[in-house]
Amino acid sequence: MPNMKVVDMAGKEVGEITLSEKVFGAEVNAAVLHTAVRAYLLNQRQGTQSTLTRTEVSGGGKKPWKQKGTGHARQGSTRAPQWTHGGVALGPKPRSYRIHLNKQTKRAAMFSALSSKVADGNMVVVDTITATEYKTKAMVAMLEALGAAKKTLIVLPEVNGFVIKSCANIEGVVTTQYNTLNVYDILNCDTLVVAKEAVEKIEEVYAR
Protein backbone atom coordinates (compact mmCIF):
# COMPACT_ATOMS: atom_id res chain seq x y z
CA MET A 1 0.00 0.00 0.00
CA PRO A 2 1.36 3.47 -0.88
CA ASN A 3 2.24 5.71 2.04
CA MET A 4 2.18 9.50 1.93
CA LYS A 5 3.20 12.14 4.34
CA VAL A 6 0.51 14.43 5.72
CA VAL A 7 1.27 18.13 5.98
CA ASP A 8 -0.51 21.09 7.50
CA MET A 9 -1.55 24.25 5.66
CA ALA A 10 1.92 25.70 6.30
CA GLY A 11 3.57 22.78 4.50
CA LYS A 12 4.98 21.25 7.69
CA GLU A 13 4.88 17.45 7.96
CA VAL A 14 2.53 16.35 10.74
CA GLY A 15 2.12 12.65 10.08
CA GLU A 16 1.72 9.88 7.54
CA ILE A 17 -1.22 8.16 5.89
CA THR A 18 -1.50 4.72 4.32
CA LEU A 19 -3.47 4.91 1.10
CA SER A 20 -5.69 2.17 -0.26
CA GLU A 21 -3.86 0.08 -2.86
CA LYS A 22 -7.10 -0.44 -4.77
CA VAL A 23 -7.90 3.27 -5.07
CA PHE A 24 -4.51 5.02 -5.11
CA GLY A 25 -2.18 2.25 -6.24
CA ALA A 26 -4.02 0.84 -9.24
CA GLU A 27 -2.49 0.27 -12.65
CA VAL A 28 -3.14 3.31 -14.86
CA ASN A 29 -5.40 2.39 -17.78
CA ALA A 30 -4.99 5.05 -20.49
CA ALA A 31 -7.83 3.68 -22.62
CA VAL A 32 -10.34 3.90 -19.77
CA LEU A 33 -9.17 7.43 -18.92
CA HIS A 34 -9.66 8.48 -22.54
CA THR A 35 -13.18 7.05 -22.55
CA ALA A 36 -14.11 8.77 -19.29
CA VAL A 37 -12.74 12.18 -20.34
CA ARG A 38 -14.44 11.96 -23.72
CA ALA A 39 -17.75 11.08 -22.07
CA TYR A 40 -17.41 13.94 -19.57
CA LEU A 41 -16.72 16.54 -22.26
CA LEU A 42 -19.48 15.31 -24.55
CA ASN A 43 -21.97 15.26 -21.68
CA GLN A 44 -21.28 18.97 -21.10
CA ARG A 45 -22.59 19.80 -24.57
CA GLN A 46 -26.13 21.15 -24.69
CA GLY A 47 -26.71 19.99 -28.25
CA THR A 48 -29.04 22.90 -28.99
CA GLN A 49 -27.29 24.12 -32.15
CA SER A 50 -29.66 24.42 -35.08
CA THR A 51 -29.68 25.75 -38.64
CA LEU A 52 -32.62 26.46 -40.95
CA THR A 53 -33.17 24.26 -43.96
CA ARG A 54 -34.66 25.57 -47.22
CA THR A 55 -38.14 24.62 -45.99
CA GLU A 56 -37.70 26.69 -42.80
CA VAL A 57 -36.26 29.92 -44.24
CA SER A 58 -38.91 32.55 -44.85
CA GLY A 59 -39.58 33.66 -48.42
CA GLY A 60 -38.66 31.96 -51.66
CA GLY A 61 -42.17 31.03 -52.65
CA LYS A 62 -41.90 32.61 -56.08
CA LYS A 63 -39.88 31.06 -58.89
CA PRO A 64 -37.10 33.62 -59.62
CA TRP A 65 -37.39 33.33 -63.42
CA LYS A 66 -39.07 31.13 -65.96
CA GLN A 67 -37.79 27.63 -66.53
CA LYS A 68 -36.47 28.05 -70.08
CA GLY A 69 -35.10 30.69 -72.43
CA THR A 70 -33.24 32.97 -70.01
CA GLY A 71 -29.73 31.52 -70.33
CA HIS A 72 -29.66 30.99 -66.55
CA ALA A 73 -29.64 27.68 -64.82
CA ARG A 74 -33.12 26.64 -63.81
CA GLN A 75 -34.10 27.69 -60.30
CA GLY A 76 -37.21 26.92 -58.32
CA SER A 77 -36.64 29.08 -55.22
CA THR A 78 -34.34 31.81 -53.93
CA ARG A 79 -34.09 29.94 -50.65
CA ALA A 80 -32.16 26.96 -52.03
CA PRO A 81 -28.76 26.40 -50.33
CA GLN A 82 -26.74 27.92 -53.18
CA TRP A 83 -28.54 31.28 -52.82
CA THR A 84 -27.56 34.06 -50.43
CA HIS A 85 -30.01 34.01 -47.51
CA GLY A 86 -30.99 30.49 -48.56
CA GLY A 87 -31.33 27.50 -46.27
CA VAL A 88 -28.41 25.44 -45.00
CA ALA A 89 -27.88 22.00 -46.48
CA LEU A 90 -26.97 19.21 -44.04
CA GLY A 91 -26.48 21.68 -41.17
CA PRO A 92 -26.58 20.74 -37.48
CA LYS A 93 -29.88 20.10 -35.73
CA PRO A 94 -30.60 19.64 -32.01
CA ARG A 95 -29.30 16.31 -30.77
CA SER A 96 -28.00 14.63 -27.63
CA TYR A 97 -24.27 13.98 -27.32
CA ARG A 98 -24.66 12.09 -24.06
CA ILE A 99 -22.54 8.99 -23.52
CA HIS A 100 -23.37 6.54 -20.75
CA LEU A 101 -20.56 4.79 -18.89
CA ASN A 102 -21.24 1.77 -16.75
CA LYS A 103 -20.30 1.76 -13.09
CA GLN A 104 -17.29 -0.51 -13.56
CA THR A 105 -15.75 1.79 -16.18
CA LYS A 106 -16.35 4.89 -14.04
CA ARG A 107 -14.65 3.28 -11.04
CA ALA A 108 -11.70 2.05 -13.12
CA ALA A 109 -11.23 5.54 -14.56
CA MET A 110 -11.34 7.13 -11.09
CA PHE A 111 -8.78 4.64 -9.75
CA SER A 112 -6.49 5.28 -12.72
CA ALA A 113 -6.75 9.07 -12.39
CA LEU A 114 -6.03 9.10 -8.65
CA SER A 115 -3.24 6.51 -8.96
CA SER A 116 -1.56 8.51 -11.74
CA LYS A 117 -1.35 11.56 -9.47
CA VAL A 118 0.17 9.52 -6.66
CA ALA A 119 2.63 7.78 -8.99
CA ASP A 120 3.76 11.08 -10.48
CA GLY A 121 4.14 12.72 -7.07
CA ASN A 122 1.51 15.33 -7.86
CA MET A 123 -0.81 14.64 -4.93
CA VAL A 124 -0.56 16.39 -1.57
CA VAL A 125 -2.48 15.31 1.54
CA VAL A 126 -3.24 18.12 3.96
CA ASP A 127 -4.27 17.42 7.55
CA THR A 128 -7.06 20.02 7.50
CA ILE A 129 -8.04 22.62 4.92
CA THR A 130 -10.10 25.25 6.64
CA ALA A 131 -10.73 28.98 6.91
CA THR A 132 -12.72 31.16 9.27
CA GLU A 133 -13.02 34.17 6.97
CA TYR A 134 -13.01 35.09 3.31
CA LYS A 135 -9.31 35.64 2.68
CA THR A 136 -7.73 34.82 -0.66
CA LYS A 137 -4.30 35.71 0.69
CA ALA A 138 -4.45 32.82 3.18
CA MET A 139 -5.23 30.30 0.45
CA VAL A 140 -2.44 31.67 -1.76
CA ALA A 141 -0.01 31.29 1.14
CA MET A 142 -1.15 27.69 1.68
CA LEU A 143 -0.65 26.78 -1.99
CA GLU A 144 2.79 28.37 -2.01
CA ALA A 145 3.75 26.47 1.14
CA LEU A 146 2.58 23.21 -0.41
CA GLY A 147 4.51 23.89 -3.60
CA ALA A 148 1.33 23.56 -5.64
CA ALA A 149 1.53 24.27 -9.36
CA LYS A 150 -0.53 26.89 -11.14
CA LYS A 151 -3.39 24.51 -11.93
CA THR A 152 -4.51 23.01 -8.63
CA LEU A 153 -7.54 21.00 -7.61
CA ILE A 154 -8.46 21.20 -3.93
CA VAL A 155 -10.65 18.36 -2.65
CA LEU A 156 -12.63 19.02 0.54
CA PRO A 157 -14.53 16.54 2.73
CA GLU A 158 -17.55 18.86 2.80
CA VAL A 159 -18.70 22.26 1.59
CA ASN A 160 -16.73 25.06 3.25
CA GLY A 161 -17.90 28.44 1.98
CA PHE A 162 -14.90 30.30 3.35
CA VAL A 163 -12.39 28.05 1.57
CA ILE A 164 -14.37 27.88 -1.67
CA LYS A 165 -14.88 31.64 -1.98
CA SER A 166 -11.34 32.39 -0.84
CA CYS A 167 -10.03 30.25 -3.72
CA ALA A 168 -12.52 31.56 -6.28
CA ASN A 169 -10.31 34.50 -7.33
CA ILE A 170 -7.12 32.44 -7.66
CA GLU A 171 -6.43 31.72 -11.31
CA GLY A 172 -6.15 28.03 -12.11
CA VAL A 173 -7.43 26.85 -8.71
CA VAL A 174 -10.59 24.74 -8.54
CA THR A 175 -12.31 23.45 -5.40
CA THR A 176 -14.56 20.43 -5.15
CA GLN A 177 -15.85 17.91 -2.63
CA TYR A 178 -15.01 14.20 -2.49
CA ASN A 179 -18.53 13.26 -3.66
CA THR A 180 -18.41 15.52 -6.75
CA LEU A 181 -14.89 14.59 -7.79
CA ASN A 182 -14.54 13.64 -11.45
CA VAL A 183 -11.82 12.16 -13.65
CA TYR A 184 -11.54 15.18 -15.96
CA ASP A 185 -10.80 17.64 -13.13
CA ILE A 186 -8.20 15.28 -11.65
CA LEU A 187 -6.34 14.91 -14.93
CA ASN A 188 -6.72 18.57 -15.84
CA CYS A 189 -4.87 19.80 -12.74
CA ASP A 190 -1.12 19.83 -12.17
CA THR A 191 -1.39 19.34 -8.41
CA LEU A 192 -4.08 17.49 -6.49
CA VAL A 193 -4.45 18.83 -2.94
CA VAL A 194 -6.68 16.60 -0.82
CA ALA A 195 -7.78 17.01 2.78
CA LYS A 196 -7.00 13.94 4.89
CA GLU A 197 -10.66 13.49 5.78
CA ALA A 198 -11.55 13.65 2.08
CA VAL A 199 -9.02 10.86 1.36
CA GLU A 200 -10.70 8.69 3.98
CA LYS A 201 -14.14 9.37 2.53
CA ILE A 202 -12.95 8.62 -1.03
CA GLU A 203 -11.61 5.28 0.18
CA GLU A 204 -14.84 4.61 2.04
CA VAL A 205 -16.84 5.14 -1.15
CA TYR A 206 -14.59 3.38 -3.66
CA ALA A 207 -12.53 0.81 -1.73
CA ARG A 208 -15.43 -1.50 -0.91
Coordinates of N, CA, C and O in Angstrom, one line a residue, residues 32-44 101 105-106 108-114 116-117 151-153 155 172 174 176 180-192 206:
V32 N -9.2 3.6 -20.6 CA -10.3 3.9 -19.8 C -10.4 5.4 -19.4 O -11.5 6.0 -19.4
L33 N -9.2 6.0 -19.2 CA -9.2 7.4 -18.9 C -9.7 8.2 -20.1 O -10.4 9.2 -20.0
H34 N -9.2 7.8 -21.3 CA -9.7 8.5 -22.5 C -11.2 8.4 -22.7 O -11.8 9.4 -23.0
T35 N -11.7 7.2 -22.4 CA -13.2 7.0 -22.6 C -13.9 7.9 -21.6 O -14.9 8.6 -21.9
A36 N -13.4 8.0 -20.3 CA -14.1 8.8 -19.3 C -14.0 10.3 -19.6 O -15.0 11.0 -19.4
V37 N -12.9 10.7 -20.0 CA -12.7 12.2 -20.3 C -13.6 12.5 -21.5 O -14.3 13.6 -21.5
R38 N -13.6 11.7 -22.5 CA -14.4 12.0 -23.7 C -15.9 12.0 -23.3 O -16.7 12.9 -23.8
A39 N -16.4 11.1 -22.5 CA -17.7 11.1 -22.1 C -18.1 12.3 -21.3 O -19.1 12.9 -21.4
Y40 N -17.2 12.7 -20.4 CA -17.4 13.9 -19.6 C -17.6 15.2 -20.4 O -18.5 16.0 -20.3
L41 N -16.7 15.4 -21.4 CA -16.7 16.5 -22.3 C -18.0 16.5 -23.2 O -18.6 17.6 -23.4
L42 N -18.3 15.4 -23.7 CA -19.5 15.3 -24.6 C -20.8 15.5 -23.7 O -21.7 16.2 -24.2
N43 N -20.8 15.1 -22.5 CA -22.0 15.3 -21.7 C -22.2 16.7 -21.2 O -23.2 17.1 -20.7
Q44 N -21.1 17.5 -21.4 CA -21.3 19.0 -21.1 C -22.0 19.7 -22.2 O -22.4 20.8 -22.0
L101 N -21.6 5.7 -19.3 CA -20.6 4.8 -18.9 C -21.1 3.9 -17.8 O -21.8 4.4 -16.9
T105 N -16.7 0.9 -15.4 CA -15.7 1.8 -16.2 C -15.5 3.1 -15.4 O -14.3 3.6 -15.4
K106 N -16.5 3.7 -14.8 CA -16.4 4.9 -14.0 C -15.4 4.7 -12.9 O -14.5 5.5 -12.6
A108 N -13.0 2.3 -12.6 CA -11.7 2.0 -13.1 C -11.0 3.3 -13.5 O -9.8 3.5 -13.3
A109 N -11.8 4.3 -14.1 CA -11.2 5.5 -14.6 C -10.8 6.4 -13.3 O -9.8 7.0 -13.3
M110 N -11.7 6.4 -12.3 CA -11.3 7.1 -11.1 C -10.1 6.6 -10.4 O -9.2 7.3 -10.0
F111 N -10.0 5.3 -10.3 CA -8.8 4.6 -9.7 C -7.5 5.0 -10.5 O -6.5 5.3 -10.0
S112 N -7.6 5.0 -11.9 CA -6.5 5.3 -12.7 C -6.1 6.7 -12.6 O -4.9 7.1 -12.5
A113 N -7.0 7.6 -12.5 CA -6.8 9.1 -12.4 C -6.1 9.4 -11.1 O -5.0 10.1 -11.0
L114 N -6.6 8.9 -10.0 CA -6.0 9.1 -8.6 C -4.6 8.4 -8.5 O -3.7 9.1 -8.0
S116 N -2.5 7.8 -10.9 CA -1.6 8.5 -11.7 C -1.0 9.7 -11.0 O 0.2 10.0 -11.1
K117 N -1.8 10.4 -10.2 CA -1.4 11.6 -9.5 C -0.4 11.1 -8.4 O 0.6 11.8 -8.1
K151 N -2.1 25.1 -11.8 CA -3.4 24.5 -11.9 C -3.5 23.5 -10.8 O -2.9 22.5 -10.8
T152 N -4.4 23.8 -9.8 CA -4.5 23.0 -8.6 C -6.0 22.7 -8.4 O -6.8 23.5 -8.5
L153 N -6.2 21.4 -8.0 CA -7.5 21.0 -7.6 C -7.5 20.7 -6.1 O -6.7 19.9 -5.7
V155 N -9.5 19.3 -3.0 CA -10.7 18.4 -2.7 C -11.0 18.5 -1.2 O -10.1 18.2 -0.3
G172 N -6.6 29.4 -12.0 CA -6.1 28.0 -12.1 C -6.5 27.1 -10.9 O -6.2 25.9 -11.0
V174 N -9.2 25.2 -8.6 CA -10.6 24.7 -8.5 C -10.8 24.0 -7.2 O -9.9 23.2 -6.8
T176 N -13.5 21.4 -5.0 CA -14.6 20.4 -5.2 C -14.7 19.6 -3.9 O -13.8 19.8 -3.0
T180 N -18.2 14.9 -5.4 CA -18.4 15.5 -6.7 C -17.1 15.5 -7.6 O -17.0 16.1 -8.6
L181 N -16.2 14.7 -7.1 CA -14.9 14.6 -7.8 C -15.1 13.9 -9.1 O -15.8 12.9 -9.2
N182 N -14.4 14.3 -10.2 CA -14.5 13.6 -11.5 C -13.2 13.5 -12.1 O -12.2 14.2 -11.8
V183 N -13.1 12.5 -13.0 CA -11.8 12.2 -13.6 C -11.2 13.3 -14.4 O -10.0 13.6 -14.4
Y184 N -12.1 14.1 -15.1 CA -11.5 15.2 -16.0 C -10.8 16.2 -15.1 O -9.7 16.7 -15.4
D185 N -11.4 16.6 -14.0 CA -10.8 17.6 -13.1 C -9.5 17.1 -12.5 O -8.5 17.9 -12.4
I186 N -9.4 15.8 -12.2 CA -8.2 15.3 -11.6 C -7.1 15.3 -12.7 O -6.0 15.8 -12.4
L187 N -7.4 14.9 -13.9 CA -6.3 14.9 -14.9 C -6.0 16.3 -15.4 O -4.9 16.5 -15.9
N188 N -6.9 17.2 -15.3 CA -6.7 18.6 -15.8 C -5.9 19.4 -14.9 O -5.4 20.5 -15.3
C189 N -5.7 19.0 -13.7 CA -4.9 19.8 -12.7 C -3.4 19.3 -12.7 O -3.1 18.2 -13.0
D190 N -2.5 20.2 -12.3 CA -1.1 19.8 -12.2 C -0.8 19.3 -10.8 O 0.0 18.4 -10.6
T191 N -1.6 19.8 -9.8 CA -1.4 19.3 -8.4 C -2.7 19.0 -7.8 O -3.7 19.8 -7.9
L192 N -2.9 17.9 -7.2 CA -4.1 17.5 -6.5 C -3.9 17.6 -5.0 O -3.1 16.9 -4.4
Y206 N -15.1 4.2 -2.5 CA -14.6 3.4 -3.7 C -13.9 2.1 -3.3 O -13.8 1.2 -4.1

